[in-house]
Amino acid sequence: MRIRNKFEGIVIGGHSSGVDLTTFANNPANKIDQIVIGSRGMGFPKELFFGSTSNFVLHKAKAPVTIVK
């Protein structure tokens, strides 16, 4: 059995990357099955002050999220 996946790159412009990504991913018209996002591993102190996009997406997205470090 051979599995083929179709991937398409899309550029999203806005104000906050976490909000923009989750808004796009949670829209049923976009048919998002899985989200794969990177984490730079800035650590707790910077996450406390600046927030973390990957952490935001993990908690707000309806689709399963995989964080790659």
Coordinates of N, CA, C and O in Angstrom, one line a residue:
M1 N 0.8 -1.2 0.0 CA 0.0 0.0 0.0 C 0.9 1.2 0.0 O 1.8 1.4 0.8
R2 N 0.6 2.2 -0.9 CA 1.4 3.4 -1.0 C 0.5 4.6 -0.5 O -0.6 4.8 -1.0
I3 N 1.0 5.4 0.4 CA 0.3 6.5 0.8 C 0.9 7.8 0.3 O 2.1 8.0 0.3
R4 N 0.1 8.7 -0.3 CA 0.6 9.9 -0.8 C -0.1 11.0 -0.1 O -1.3 11.1 0.1
N5 N 0.7 12.0 0.3 CA 0.2 13.2 1.0 C 0.3 14.4 0.1 O 1.3 14.5 -0.5
K6 N -0.7 15.2 0.2 CA -0.6 16.5 -0.6 C -0.3 17.6 0.4 O -1.1 17.8 1.4
F7 N 0.7 18.4 0.1 CA 1.0 19.5 1.0 C 1.0 20.8 0.1 O 1.4 20.8 -1.0
E8 N 0.5 21.8 0.7 CA 0.4 23.1 0.0 C 0.9 24.2 1.0 O 0.4 24.3 2.1
G9 N 1.8 25.0 0.5 CA 2.3 26.1 1.3 C 1.4 27.4 1.2 O 0.9 27.7 0.1
I10 N 1.0 28.0 2.3 CA 0.2 29.2 2.3 C 0.8 30.2 3.1 O 1.3 29.9 4.2
V11 N 0.9 31.5 2.7 CA 1.4 32.6 3.4 C 0.2 33.3 4.1 O -0.7 33.7 3.4
I12 N 0.3 33.5 5.4 CA -0.7 34.2 6.1 C -0.1 35.5 6.7 O 0.9 35.4 7.4
G13 N -0.7 36.6 6.5 CA -0.2 37.9 7.0 C -1.2 38.4 8.0 O -2.4 38.4 7.8
G14 N -0.7 38.9 9.1 CA -1.6 39.5 10.1 C -0.8 40.1 11.3 O 0.4 40.5 11.1
H15 N -1.4 40.1 12.4 CA -0.7 40.8 13.6 C -0.1 39.8 14.5 O 1.0 40.1 15.0
S16 N -0.7 38.7 14.8 CA -0.2 37.8 15.8 C -0.1 36.4 15.2 O -1.2 35.9 14.7
S17 N 1.0 35.8 15.1 CA 1.2 34.5 14.4 C 0.3 33.4 15.0 O -0.3 32.6 14.3
G18 N 0.2 33.4 16.3 CA -0.6 32.3 17.0 C -2.0 32.4 16.6 O -2.7 31.5 16.3
V19 N -2.6 33.7 16.7 CA -4.0 33.9 16.4 C -4.2 33.6 14.9 O -5.2 33.0 14.6
D20 N -3.4 34.1 14.1 CA -3.5 33.9 12.6 C -3.5 32.4 12.3 O -4.4 31.9 11.5
L21 N -2.6 31.7 12.8 CA -2.5 30.2 12.6 C -3.7 29.5 13.1 O -4.3 28.6 12.3
T22 N -4.2 29.7 14.3 CA -5.3 29.0 14.8 C -6.6 29.4 14.1 O -7.5 28.6 13.9
T23 N -6.7 30.7 13.7 CA -7.9 31.1 13.0 C -8.0 30.4 11.6 O -9.0 29.9 11.3
F24 N -6.9 30.3 10.9 CA -6.8 29.6 9.7 C -7.1 28.1 9.9 O -7.9 27.5 9.1
A25 N -6.4 27.5 10.8 CA -6.6 26.0 11.1 C -7.9 25.6 11.5 O -8.4 24.6 11.2
N26 N -8.6 26.5 12.3 CA -9.9 26.2 12.9 C -11.0 26.4 11.9 O -12.2 26.0 12.2
N27 N -10.8 27.0 10.7 CA -11.8 27.3 9.7 C -12.0 25.9 9.0 O -11.1 25.4 8.3
P28 N -13.2 25.4 9.1 CA -13.5 24.1 8.4 C -13.3 24.1 6.9 O -13.0 23.0 6.3
A29 N -13.4 25.2 6.3 CA -13.2 25.3 4.8 C -11.8 25.0 4.4 O -11.5 24.5 3.3
N30 N -10.8 25.1 5.3 CA -9.4 24.9 5.0 C -9.0 23.4 5.2 O -7.9 23.0 4.8
K31 N -9.8 22.6 5.8 CA -9.6 21.2 5.9 C -8.3 20.8 6.5 O -7.5 20.0 5.9
I32 N -7.9 21.4 7.6 CA -6.6 21.1 8.2 C -6.7 19.8 9.1 O -7.6 19.8 10.0
D33 N -5.9 18.8 8.8 CA -6.0 17.6 9.6 C -4.9 17.5 10.7 O -5.2 16.9 11.7
Q34 N -3.8 18.2 10.5 CA -2.7 18.1 11.5 C -1.9 19.4 11.4 O -1.7 19.9 10.3
I35 N -1.4 19.9 12.5 CA -0.5 21.0 12.5 C 0.8 20.6 13.0 O 0.9 20.0 14.1
V36 N 1.9 20.9 12.3 CA 3.3 20.7 12.8 C 3.9 22.0 12.9 O 4.0 22.8 11.9
I37 N 4.4 22.3 14.1 CA 5.0 23.6 14.3 C 6.3 23.5 15.1 O 6.5 22.5 15.9
G38 N 7.3 24.3 14.8 CA 8.5 24.3 15.5 C 8.5 25.1 16.8 O 7.8 26.0 17.0
S39 N 9.4 24.7 17.7 CA 9.6 25.4 18.9 C 11.1 25.8 19.1 O 11.9 24.9 19.0
R40 N 11.4 27.0 19.3 CA 12.8 27.4 19.4 C 13.4 27.1 20.8 O 14.6 27.2 21.0
G41 N 12.6 26.8 21.7 CA 13.0 26.4 23.1 C 13.7 27.6 23.8 O 14.7 27.4 24.4
M42 N 13.0 28.7 23.8 CA 13.6 29.9 24.5 C 13.6 29.8 26.0 O 14.2 30.5 26.7
G43 N 12.8 28.8 26.5 CA 12.8 28.6 27.9 C 11.7 29.4 28.6 O 11.0 30.2 28.1
F44 N 11.5 29.1 29.9 CA 10.4 29.6 30.7 C 10.5 31.1 30.9 O 9.4 31.8 30.7
P45 N 11.6 31.7 31.2 CA 11.6 33.2 31.4 C 11.1 34.0 30.2 O 10.3 34.9 30.4
K46 N 11.5 33.7 29.0 CA 11.1 34.4 27.8 C 9.7 34.1 27.5 O 8.9 34.9 27.0
E47 N 9.3 32.8 27.7 CA 7.9 32.5 27.4 C 6.9 33.2 28.4 O 5.8 33.6 28.0
L48 N 7.4 33.4 29.6 CA 6.6 34.1 30.6 C 6.3 35.6 30.1 O 5.2 36.1 30.2
F49 N 7.3 36.2 29.5 CA 7.1 37.6 29.1 C 6.6 37.8 27.7 O 5.8 38.7 27.4
F50 N 7.1 37.0 26.8 CA 6.7 37.2 25.4 C 5.6 36.2 24.9 O 5.1 36.4 23.8
G51 N 5.3 35.2 25.6 CA 4.4 34.2 25.1 C 5.0 33.2 24.2 O 6.2 33.4 23.8
S52 N 4.4 32.2 23.8 CA 4.9 31.2 23.0 C 3.9 30.8 21.9 O 2.8 30.4 22.2
T53 N 4.3 31.0 20.7 CA 3.4 30.7 19.6 C 3.0 29.3 19.5 O 1.8 28.9 19.4
S54 N 4.0 28.4 19.7 CA 3.7 26.9 19.7 C 2.8 26.5 20.8 O 1.9 25.7 20.7
N55 N 3.0 27.1 22.0 CA 2.1 26.8 23.2 C 0.7 27.3 22.9 O -0.3 26.7 23.2
F56 N 0.6 28.5 22.3 CA -0.7 29.1 22.0 C -1.5 28.2 21.0 O -2.6 27.9 21.2
V57 N -0.8 27.8 20.0 CA -1.4 27.0 18.9 C -1.8 25.6 19.5 O -2.9 25.1 19.3
L58 N -1.0 25.1 20.4 CA -1.2 23.8 21.0 C -2.6 23.8 21.8 O -3.3 22.9 21.7
H59 N -2.8 24.9 22.5 CA -4.0 25.0 23.3 C -5.2 25.5 22.6 O -6.4 25.3 23.1
K60 N -5.1 26.2 21.5 CA -6.3 26.8 20.8 C -6.7 26.1 19.6 O -7.9 26.3 19.1
A61 N -5.8 25.4 18.9 CA -6.2 24.7 17.7 C -7.1 23.5 17.9 O -6.9 22.8 18.9
K62 N -8.0 23.3 17.0 CA -8.9 22.1 17.1 C -8.3 20.9 16.6 O -8.6 19.8 17.0
A63 N -7.4 21.0 15.6 CA -6.7 19.9 15.0 C -5.5 19.4 15.9 O -5.0 20.2 16.7
P64 N -5.1 18.2 15.8 CA -3.9 17.7 16.6 C -2.7 18.5 16.2 O -2.5 18.9 15.1
V65 N -1.9 18.8 17.2 CA -0.7 19.7 17.0 C 0.6 18.8 17.4 O 0.6 18.2 18.5
T66 N 1.6 18.8 16.5 CA 2.9 18.2 16.8 C 3.9 19.4 16.9 O 4.0 20.1 16.0
I67 N 4.6 19.4 18.0 CA 5.6 20.5 18.2 C 7.0 19.8 18.0 O 7.3 18.8 18.7
V68 N 7.8 20.3 17.1 CA 9.1 19.8 16.8 C 10.1 20.8 17.4 O 10.1 22.0 17.2
K69 N 11.1 20.2 18.1 CA 12.1 21.0 18.8 C 13.4 20.9 18.1 O 13.8 19.9 17.6

